[in-house]
CSV table of C-alpha atoms in Angstrom, one decimal:
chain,number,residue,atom,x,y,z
A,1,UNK,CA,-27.4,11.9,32.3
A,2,UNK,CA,-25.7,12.1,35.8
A,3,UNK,CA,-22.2,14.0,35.9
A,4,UNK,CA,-19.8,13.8,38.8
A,5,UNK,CA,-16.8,16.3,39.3
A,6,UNK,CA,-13.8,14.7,40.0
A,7,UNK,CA,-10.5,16.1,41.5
A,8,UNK,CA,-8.0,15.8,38.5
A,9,UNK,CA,-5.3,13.5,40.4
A,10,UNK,CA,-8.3,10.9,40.6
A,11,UNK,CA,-9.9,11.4,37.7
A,12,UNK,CA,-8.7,8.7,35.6
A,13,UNK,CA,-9.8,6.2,38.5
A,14,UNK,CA,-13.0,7.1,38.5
A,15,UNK,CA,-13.2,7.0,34.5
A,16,UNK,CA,-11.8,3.3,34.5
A,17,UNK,CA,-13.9,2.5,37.3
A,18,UNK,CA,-17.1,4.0,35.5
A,19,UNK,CA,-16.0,1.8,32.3
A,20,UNK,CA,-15.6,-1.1,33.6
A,21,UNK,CA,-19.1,-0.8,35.4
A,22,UNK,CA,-20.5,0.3,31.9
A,23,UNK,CA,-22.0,3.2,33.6
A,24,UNK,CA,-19.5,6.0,31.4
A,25,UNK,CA,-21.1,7.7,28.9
A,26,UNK,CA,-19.8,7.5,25.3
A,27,UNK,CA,-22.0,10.3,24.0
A,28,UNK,CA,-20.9,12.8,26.3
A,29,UNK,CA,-17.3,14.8,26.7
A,30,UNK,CA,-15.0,14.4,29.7
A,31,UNK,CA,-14.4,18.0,30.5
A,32,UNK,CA,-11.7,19.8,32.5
A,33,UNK,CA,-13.0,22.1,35.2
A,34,UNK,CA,-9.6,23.7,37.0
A,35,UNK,CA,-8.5,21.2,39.1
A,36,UNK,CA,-11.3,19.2,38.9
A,37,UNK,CA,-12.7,16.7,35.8
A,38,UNK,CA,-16.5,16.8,35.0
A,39,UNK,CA,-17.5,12.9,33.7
A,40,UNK,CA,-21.0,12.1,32.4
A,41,UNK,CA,-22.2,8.6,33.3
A,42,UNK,CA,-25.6,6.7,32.4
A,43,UNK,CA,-26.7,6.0,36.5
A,44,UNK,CA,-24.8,6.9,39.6
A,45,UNK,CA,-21.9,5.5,40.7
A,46,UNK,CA,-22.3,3.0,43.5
A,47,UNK,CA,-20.0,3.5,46.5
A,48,UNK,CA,-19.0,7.1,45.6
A,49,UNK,CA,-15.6,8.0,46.7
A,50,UNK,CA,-14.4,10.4,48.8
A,51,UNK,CA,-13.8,13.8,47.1
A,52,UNK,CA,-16.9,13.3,43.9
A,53,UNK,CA,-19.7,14.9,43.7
A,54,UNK,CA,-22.7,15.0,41.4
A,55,UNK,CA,-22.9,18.4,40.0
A,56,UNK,CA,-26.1,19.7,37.8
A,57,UNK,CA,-24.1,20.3,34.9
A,58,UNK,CA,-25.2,19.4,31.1
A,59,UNK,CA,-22.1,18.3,29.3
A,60,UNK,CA,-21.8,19.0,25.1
A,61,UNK,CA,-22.1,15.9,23.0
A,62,UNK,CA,-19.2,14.1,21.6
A,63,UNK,CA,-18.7,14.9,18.3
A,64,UNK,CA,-17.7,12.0,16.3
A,65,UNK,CA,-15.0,11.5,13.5
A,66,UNK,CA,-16.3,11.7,10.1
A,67,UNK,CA,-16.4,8.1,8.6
A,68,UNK,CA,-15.2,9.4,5.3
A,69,UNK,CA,-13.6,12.5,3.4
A,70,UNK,CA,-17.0,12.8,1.7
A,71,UNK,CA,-18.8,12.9,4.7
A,72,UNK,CA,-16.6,15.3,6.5
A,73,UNK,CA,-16.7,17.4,3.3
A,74,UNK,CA,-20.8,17.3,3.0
A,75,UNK,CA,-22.1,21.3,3.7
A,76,UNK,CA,-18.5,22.6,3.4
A,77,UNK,CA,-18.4,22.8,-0.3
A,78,UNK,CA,-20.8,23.0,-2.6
A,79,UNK,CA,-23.3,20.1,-3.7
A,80,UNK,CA,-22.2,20.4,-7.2
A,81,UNK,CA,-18.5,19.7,-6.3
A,82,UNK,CA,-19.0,16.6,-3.8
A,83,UNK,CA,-18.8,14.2,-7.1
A,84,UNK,CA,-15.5,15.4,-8.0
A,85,UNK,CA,-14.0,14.1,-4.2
A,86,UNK,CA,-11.7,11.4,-4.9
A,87,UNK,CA,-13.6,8.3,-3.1
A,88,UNK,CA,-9.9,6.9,-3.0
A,89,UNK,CA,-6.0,7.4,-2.4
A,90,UNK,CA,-3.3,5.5,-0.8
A,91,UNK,CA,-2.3,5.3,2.5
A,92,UNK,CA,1.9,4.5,2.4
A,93,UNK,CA,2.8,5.0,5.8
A,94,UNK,CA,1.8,8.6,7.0
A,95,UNK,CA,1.8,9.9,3.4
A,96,UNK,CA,-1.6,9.9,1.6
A,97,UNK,CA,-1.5,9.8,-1.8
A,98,UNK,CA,-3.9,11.1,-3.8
A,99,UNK,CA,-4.1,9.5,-8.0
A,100,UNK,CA,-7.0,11.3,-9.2
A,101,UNK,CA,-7.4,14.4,-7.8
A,102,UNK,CA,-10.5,16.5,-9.3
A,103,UNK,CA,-11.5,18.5,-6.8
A,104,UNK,CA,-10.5,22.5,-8.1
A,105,UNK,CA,-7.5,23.6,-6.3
A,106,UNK,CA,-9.6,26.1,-4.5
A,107,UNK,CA,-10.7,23.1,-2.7
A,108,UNK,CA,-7.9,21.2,-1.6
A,109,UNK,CA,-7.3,22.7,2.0
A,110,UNK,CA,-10.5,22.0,2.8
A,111,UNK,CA,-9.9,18.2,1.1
A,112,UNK,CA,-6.7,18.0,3.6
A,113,UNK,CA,-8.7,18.8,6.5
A,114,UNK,CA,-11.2,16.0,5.2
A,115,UNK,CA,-8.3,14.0,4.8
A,116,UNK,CA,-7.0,14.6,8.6
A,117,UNK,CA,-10.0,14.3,10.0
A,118,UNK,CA,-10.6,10.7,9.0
A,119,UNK,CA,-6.8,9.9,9.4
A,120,UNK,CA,-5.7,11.3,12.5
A,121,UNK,CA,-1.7,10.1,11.9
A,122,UNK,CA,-1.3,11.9,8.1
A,123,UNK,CA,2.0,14.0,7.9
A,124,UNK,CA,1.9,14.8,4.1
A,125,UNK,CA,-0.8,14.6,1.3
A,126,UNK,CA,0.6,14.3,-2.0
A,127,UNK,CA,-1.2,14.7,-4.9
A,128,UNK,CA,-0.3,13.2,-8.5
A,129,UNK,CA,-0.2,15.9,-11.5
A,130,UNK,CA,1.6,14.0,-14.0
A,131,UNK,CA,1.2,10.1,-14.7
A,132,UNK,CA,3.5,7.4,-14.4
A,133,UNK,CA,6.0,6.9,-17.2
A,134,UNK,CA,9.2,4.9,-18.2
A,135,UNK,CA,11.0,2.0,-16.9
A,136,UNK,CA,11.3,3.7,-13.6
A,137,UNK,CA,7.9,4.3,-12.8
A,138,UNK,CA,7.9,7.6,-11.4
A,139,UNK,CA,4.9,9.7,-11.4
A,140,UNK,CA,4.9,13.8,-11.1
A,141,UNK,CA,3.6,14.6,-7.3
A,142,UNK,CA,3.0,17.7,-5.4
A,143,UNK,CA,3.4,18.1,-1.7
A,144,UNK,CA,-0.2,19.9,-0.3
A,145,UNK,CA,0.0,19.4,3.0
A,146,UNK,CA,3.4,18.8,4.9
A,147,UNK,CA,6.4,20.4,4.8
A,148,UNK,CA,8.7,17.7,5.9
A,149,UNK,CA,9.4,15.5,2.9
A,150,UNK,CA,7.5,12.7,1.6
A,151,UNK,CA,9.7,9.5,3.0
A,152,UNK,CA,8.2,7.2,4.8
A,153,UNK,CA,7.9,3.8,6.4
A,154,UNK,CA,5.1,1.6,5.2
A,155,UNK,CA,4.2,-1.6,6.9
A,156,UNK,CA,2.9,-4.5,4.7
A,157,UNK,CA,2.6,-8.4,5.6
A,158,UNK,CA,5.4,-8.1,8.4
A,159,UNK,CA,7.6,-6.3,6.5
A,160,UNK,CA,8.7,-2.6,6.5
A,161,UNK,CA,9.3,-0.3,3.4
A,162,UNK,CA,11.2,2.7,3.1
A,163,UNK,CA,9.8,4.9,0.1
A,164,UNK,CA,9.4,8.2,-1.3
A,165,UNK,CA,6.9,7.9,-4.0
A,166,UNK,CA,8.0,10.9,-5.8
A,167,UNK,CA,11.3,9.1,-6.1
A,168,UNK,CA,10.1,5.2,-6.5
A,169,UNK,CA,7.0,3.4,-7.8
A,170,UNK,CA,5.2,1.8,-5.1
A,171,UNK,CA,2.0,0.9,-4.3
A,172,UNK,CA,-0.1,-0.7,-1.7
A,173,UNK,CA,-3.0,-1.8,-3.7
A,174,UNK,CA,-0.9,-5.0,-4.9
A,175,UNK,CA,-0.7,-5.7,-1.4
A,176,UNK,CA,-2.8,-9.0,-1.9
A,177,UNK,CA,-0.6,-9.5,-5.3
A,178,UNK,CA,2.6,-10.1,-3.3
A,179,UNK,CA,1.3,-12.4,-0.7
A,180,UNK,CA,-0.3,-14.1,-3.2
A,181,UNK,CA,3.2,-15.0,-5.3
A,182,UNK,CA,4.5,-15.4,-2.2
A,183,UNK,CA,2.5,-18.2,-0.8
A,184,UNK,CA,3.2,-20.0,-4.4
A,185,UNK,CA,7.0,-19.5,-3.7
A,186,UNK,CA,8.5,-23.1,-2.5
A,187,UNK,CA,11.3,-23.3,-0.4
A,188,UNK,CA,14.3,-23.4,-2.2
A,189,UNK,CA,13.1,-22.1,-5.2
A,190,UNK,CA,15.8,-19.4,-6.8
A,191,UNK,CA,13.0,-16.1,-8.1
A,192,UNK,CA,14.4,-13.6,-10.5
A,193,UNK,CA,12.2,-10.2,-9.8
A,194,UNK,CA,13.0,-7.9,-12.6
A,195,UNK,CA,11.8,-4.9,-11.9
A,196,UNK,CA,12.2,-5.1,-8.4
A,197,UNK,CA,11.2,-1.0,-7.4
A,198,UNK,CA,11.7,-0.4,-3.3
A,199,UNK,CA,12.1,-4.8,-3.0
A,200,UNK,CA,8.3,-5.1,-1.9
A,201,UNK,CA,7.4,-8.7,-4.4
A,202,UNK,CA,11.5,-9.6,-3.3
A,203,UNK,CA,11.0,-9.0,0.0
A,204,UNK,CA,8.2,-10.8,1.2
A,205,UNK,CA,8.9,-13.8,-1.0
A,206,UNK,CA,12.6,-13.7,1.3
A,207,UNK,CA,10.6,-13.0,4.8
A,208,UNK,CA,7.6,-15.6,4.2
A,209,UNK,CA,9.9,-18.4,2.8
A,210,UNK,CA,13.2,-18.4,4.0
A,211,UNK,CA,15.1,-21.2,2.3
A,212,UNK,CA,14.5,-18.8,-0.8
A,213,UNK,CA,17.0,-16.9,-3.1
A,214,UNK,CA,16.0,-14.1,-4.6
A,215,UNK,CA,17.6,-11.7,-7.3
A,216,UNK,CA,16.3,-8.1,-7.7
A,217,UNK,CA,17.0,-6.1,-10.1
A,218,UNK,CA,16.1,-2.4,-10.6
A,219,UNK,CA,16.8,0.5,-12.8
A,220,UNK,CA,15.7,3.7,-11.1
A,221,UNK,CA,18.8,4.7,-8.7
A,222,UNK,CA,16.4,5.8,-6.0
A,223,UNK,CA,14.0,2.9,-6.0
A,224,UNK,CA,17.8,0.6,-5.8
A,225,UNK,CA,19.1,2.9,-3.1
A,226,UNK,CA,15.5,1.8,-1.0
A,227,UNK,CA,15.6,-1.5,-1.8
A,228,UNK,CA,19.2,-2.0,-0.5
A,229,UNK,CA,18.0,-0.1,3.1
A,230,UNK,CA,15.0,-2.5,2.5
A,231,UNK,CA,17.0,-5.4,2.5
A,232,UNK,CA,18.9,-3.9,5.5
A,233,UNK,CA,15.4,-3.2,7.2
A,234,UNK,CA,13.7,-6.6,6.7
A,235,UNK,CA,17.3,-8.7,7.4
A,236,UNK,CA,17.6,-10.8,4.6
A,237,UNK,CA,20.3,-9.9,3.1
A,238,UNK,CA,21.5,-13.5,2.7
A,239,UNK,CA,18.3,-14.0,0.9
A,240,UNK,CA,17.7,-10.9,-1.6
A,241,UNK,CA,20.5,-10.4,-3.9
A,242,UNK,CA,20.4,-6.4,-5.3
A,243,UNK,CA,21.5,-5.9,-9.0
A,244,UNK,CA,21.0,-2.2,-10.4
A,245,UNK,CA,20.4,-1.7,-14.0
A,246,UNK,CA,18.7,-2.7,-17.2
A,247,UNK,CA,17.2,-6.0,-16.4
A,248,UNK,CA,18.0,-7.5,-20.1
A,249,UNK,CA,21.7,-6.3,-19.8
A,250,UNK,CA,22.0,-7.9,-15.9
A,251,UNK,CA,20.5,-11.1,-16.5
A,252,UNK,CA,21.9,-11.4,-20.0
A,253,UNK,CA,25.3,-13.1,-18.6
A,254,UNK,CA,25.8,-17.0,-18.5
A,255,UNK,CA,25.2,-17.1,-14.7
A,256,UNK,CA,21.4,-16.6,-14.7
A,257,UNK,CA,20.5,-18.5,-17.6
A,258,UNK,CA,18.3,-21.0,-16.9
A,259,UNK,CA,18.8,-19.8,-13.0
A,260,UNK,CA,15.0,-19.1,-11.7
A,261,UNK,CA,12.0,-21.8,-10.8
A,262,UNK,CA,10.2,-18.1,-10.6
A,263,UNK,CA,10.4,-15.1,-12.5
A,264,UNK,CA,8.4,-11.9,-11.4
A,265,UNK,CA,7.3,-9.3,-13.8
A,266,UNK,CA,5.8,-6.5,-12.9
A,267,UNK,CA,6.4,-3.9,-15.3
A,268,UNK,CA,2.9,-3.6,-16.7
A,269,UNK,CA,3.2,-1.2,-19.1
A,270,UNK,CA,6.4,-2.4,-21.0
A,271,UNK,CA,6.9,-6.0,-19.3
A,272,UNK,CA,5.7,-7.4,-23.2
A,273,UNK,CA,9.3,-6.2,-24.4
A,274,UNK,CA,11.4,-8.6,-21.6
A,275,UNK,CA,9.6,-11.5,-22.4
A,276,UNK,CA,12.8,-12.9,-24.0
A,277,UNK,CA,14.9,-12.0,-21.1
A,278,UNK,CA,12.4,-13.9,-18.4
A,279,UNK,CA,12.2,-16.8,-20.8
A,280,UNK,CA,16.2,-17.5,-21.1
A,281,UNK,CA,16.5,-16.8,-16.9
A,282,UNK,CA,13.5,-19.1,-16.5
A,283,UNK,CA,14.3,-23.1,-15.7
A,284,UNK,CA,12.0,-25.8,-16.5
A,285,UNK,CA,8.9,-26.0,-15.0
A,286,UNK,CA,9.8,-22.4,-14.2
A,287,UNK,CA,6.5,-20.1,-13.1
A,288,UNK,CA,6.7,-16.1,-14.9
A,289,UNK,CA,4.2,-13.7,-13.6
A,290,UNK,CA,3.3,-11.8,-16.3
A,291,UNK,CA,2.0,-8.3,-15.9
A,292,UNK,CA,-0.1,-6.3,-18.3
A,293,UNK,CA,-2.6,-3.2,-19.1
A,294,UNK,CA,-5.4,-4.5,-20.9
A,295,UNK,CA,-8.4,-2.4,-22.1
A,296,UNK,CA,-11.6,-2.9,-20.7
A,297,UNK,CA,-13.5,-5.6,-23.1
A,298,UNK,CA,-10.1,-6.4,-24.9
A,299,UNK,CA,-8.4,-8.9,-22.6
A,300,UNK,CA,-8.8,-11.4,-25.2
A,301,UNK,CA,-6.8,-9.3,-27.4
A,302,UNK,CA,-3.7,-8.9,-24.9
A,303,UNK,CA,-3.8,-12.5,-24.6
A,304,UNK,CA,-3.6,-13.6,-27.6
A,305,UNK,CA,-0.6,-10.9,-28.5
A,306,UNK,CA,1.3,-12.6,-25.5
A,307,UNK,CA,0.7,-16.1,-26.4
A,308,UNK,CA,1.9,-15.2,-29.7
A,309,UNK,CA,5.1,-14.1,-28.0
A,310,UNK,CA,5.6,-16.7,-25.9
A,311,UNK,CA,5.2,-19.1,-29.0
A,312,UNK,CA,8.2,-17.4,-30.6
A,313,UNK,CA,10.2,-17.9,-27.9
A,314,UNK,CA,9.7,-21.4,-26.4
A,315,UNK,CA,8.6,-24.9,-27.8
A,316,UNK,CA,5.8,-25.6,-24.9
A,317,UNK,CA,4.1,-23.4,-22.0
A,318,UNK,CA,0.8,-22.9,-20.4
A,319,UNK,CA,-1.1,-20.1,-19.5
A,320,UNK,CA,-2.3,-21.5,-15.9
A,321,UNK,CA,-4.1,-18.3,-15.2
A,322,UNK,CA,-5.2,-14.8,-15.4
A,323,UNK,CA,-6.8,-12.6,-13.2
A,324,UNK,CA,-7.6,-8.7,-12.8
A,325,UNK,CA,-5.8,-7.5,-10.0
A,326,UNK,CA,-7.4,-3.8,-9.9
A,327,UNK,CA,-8.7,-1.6,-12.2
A,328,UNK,CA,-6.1,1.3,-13.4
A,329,UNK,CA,-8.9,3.4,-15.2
A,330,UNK,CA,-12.6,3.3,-16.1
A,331,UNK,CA,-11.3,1.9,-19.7
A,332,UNK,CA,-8.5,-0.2,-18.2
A,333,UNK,CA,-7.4,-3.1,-16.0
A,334,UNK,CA,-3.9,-4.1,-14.7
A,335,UNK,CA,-3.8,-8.3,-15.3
A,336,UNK,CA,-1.1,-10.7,-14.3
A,337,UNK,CA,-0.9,-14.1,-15.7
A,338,UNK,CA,0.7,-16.7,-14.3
A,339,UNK,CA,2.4,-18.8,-17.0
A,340,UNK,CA,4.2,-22.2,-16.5
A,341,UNK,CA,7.4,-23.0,-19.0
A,342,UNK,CA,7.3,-26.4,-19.4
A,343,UNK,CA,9.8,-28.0,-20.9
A,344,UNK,CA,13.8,-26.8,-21.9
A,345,UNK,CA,14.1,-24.2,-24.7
A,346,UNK,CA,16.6,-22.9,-26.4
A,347,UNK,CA,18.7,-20.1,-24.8
C-alpha cells in the first residue's frame, strides 16, 4: 500500500486523478490529517504533483456496510434470537415498515440500527402491532424510530405517492400487480377502481395510458384526502375521477351502469361481497380483477365459491386466469383473477 498526503484544497484532484488511473485503493480509508488528506493507493502515482508526498503511514481498512439486517445484527444479539429478525419489511419512501416483527422489544434499538445501517436514507421505522381490518384497511402501527411523522413520498413506476400507512393501506409489494393491470389497460378504455386507497392501481393505469378514464372510489377519509393530492401530484386530473364513499352506494346510480371495459378489485378480504356491484358497473367484454385470501392448499375451494357467485349474477363469463401475487402468511396467499364478462346481463 503506498499513501500520499495531500494538501486539503487539492485533495479531491488527486483522488479523481488516482481513480481514473485505477491506482485508489477501495479497501483503505481517505483520512483527514489537519490541512492535509492522507489517500492510500495500489502503486505510485506517476507525475506526482507539486505539494504530495508519500508518507509511511498504514491507513485502517474500510469497513463495509452490512449487506443485510441479519448480518449487521450477527454477534450483537444472541444466537438464539437471530431467527426471530424479520428477513423482510417495506420500504415506502424513507419509512420502513416492519409486518412481522418478532424480535423482543428489548431488541428493537439494536434492530433500527440494523435497519440504518443497511439503509442509509430511513427517517422512521414503524412497526405493525395490530393487523389490518375493515373496508379501510388500516393496520395498528408504532413509531420506533423517528420522531417526525410517518408521511412520506413513495416513488413507483414514474409515479409519486403521498401516504401515511398508519392512516391508509398501501403497499409496495403489489408493485408488479399495478403495472401488470396497467399494461392490459387499452387506450380509451373507462376502469372503475373500487377501492381505490392512496390512487396507486388509478394512478398508473392514468400515467401509462393516457387516453384512459378512470373512477376511484374510496371509503377511508384519509386514504381519499391522498389520493386527491395524488391526483394533484401525478397531473391527471382530467384522467382520475375521485368519488369518496361506499363503493356499492357510489356506483349504484344509473350513470355507471354498464360504464367500465375494467373493473379493479382489490379488496381482498371482503371484495367477495361487491361482486354484484362490479358486475352491474362492468360493460360487455368488460375485464374484473378479482382479489382474494385463499388458504394454502385450498385455492380450489375459493374458486369454486366465486364462480358460484359469478353464476348467480351473470348468464356467461370466464375465468381467464389466476395467479398468486404474494404470500400474506405461511397458511395463506393473496390471488387475483382476472375474469372476462362476456356477454350483456341483467342490471
Amino acid at each position: 500500500m503506498v499513501v500520499v498526503k495531500v494538501p486539503k484544497h487539492a485533495a479531491e484532484e488527486v483522488i479523481e486523478r488516482a481513480r481514473k488511473l485505477s491506482l485508489l485503493d477501495r479497501c483503505r480509508e481517505v483520512v483527514r490529517e489537519g490541512d492535509f488528506v492522507l489517500i492510500p493507493l495500489t502503486s505510485p502515482l506517476p507525475d506526482v504533483a507539486e505539494g504530495v508526498e508519500v508518507v509511511d503511514k498504514c491507513l485502517p481498512a474500510r469497513r463495509s456496510s452490512p449487506r443485510s439486517v441479519l448480518d449487521a445484527l450477527r454477534g450483537r444479539v444472541p444466537r438464539e434470537m437471530l431467527d426471530k429478525v424479520p428477513r423482510s419489511y417495506d420500504i415506502v419512501g424513507d419509512v420502513v415498515v416492519v409486518n412481522d416483527m418478532r424480535l423482543p422489544r428489548d431488541f428493537w434499538g439494536l434492530f433500527v440500527e440494523a435497519i440504518r445501517g443497511v439503509h442509509k436514507n430511513v427517517r422512521v421505522v414503524l412497526v405493525k402491532v395490530g393487523g389490518i381490518s375493515g373496508e379501510e384497511r388500516v393496520g395498528g402501527y408504532e413509531i420506533i424510530y423517528g420522531d417526525e411523522g410517518a408521511e412520506t413520498l413513495h416513488k413507483e413506476h414514474g409515479c409519486v405517492f403521498k401516504v401515511d400507512v398508519r392512516k391508509a393501506f398501501y403497499t409496495p409489494r403489489l408493485s408488479g400487480e399495478r403495472l401488470r393491470v396497467a399494461k392490459q389497460v387499452g387506450e380509451g378504455e373507462v376502469v372503475v377502481d373500487m377501492f381505490a386507497g392512496v390512487g396507486p392501481f388509478s394512478i398508473i393505469i392514468a400515467k401509462h395510458k393516457p387516453g384512459t378514464r378512470v373512477y376511484a372510489v374510496e371509503k377511508n377519509p384519509a386514504a381519499y384526502n391522498y389520493l386527491r393530492e395524488n391526483i394533484r401530484l401525478n397531473k391527471v386530473g382530467g384522467r382520475v375521477f375521485p368519488y369518496m364513499g361506499d363503493a356499492r352506494k357510489v356506483l349504484s346510480t344509473a350513470r355507471f351502469r354498464r360504464v367500465a371495459s375494467r373493473v379493479i378489485m382489490n379488496l381482498p378480504a371482503g371484495a367477495f361481497e361487491f361482486l354484484d356491484t362490479a358486475i352491474q358497473v362492468a360493460g360487455e367484454d368488460a375485464v374484473i380483477h378479482y382479489y382474494a385470501f385463499a388458504e394454502k392448499g385450498k385455492r380450489e375451494k375459493t374458486t369454486e365459491a366465486l364462480r358460484n357467485k359469478l353464476l348467480e349474477l351473470t348468464p356467461e363469463f370466464k375465468i381467464l386466469t389466476t395467479r398468486i401475487i404474494k404470500e400474506v402468511s405461511p397458511s395463506k396467499d393473496m390471488l387475483v383473477y382476472d375474469i372476462l364478462v362476456m356477454k350483456k346481463h341483467n342490471p
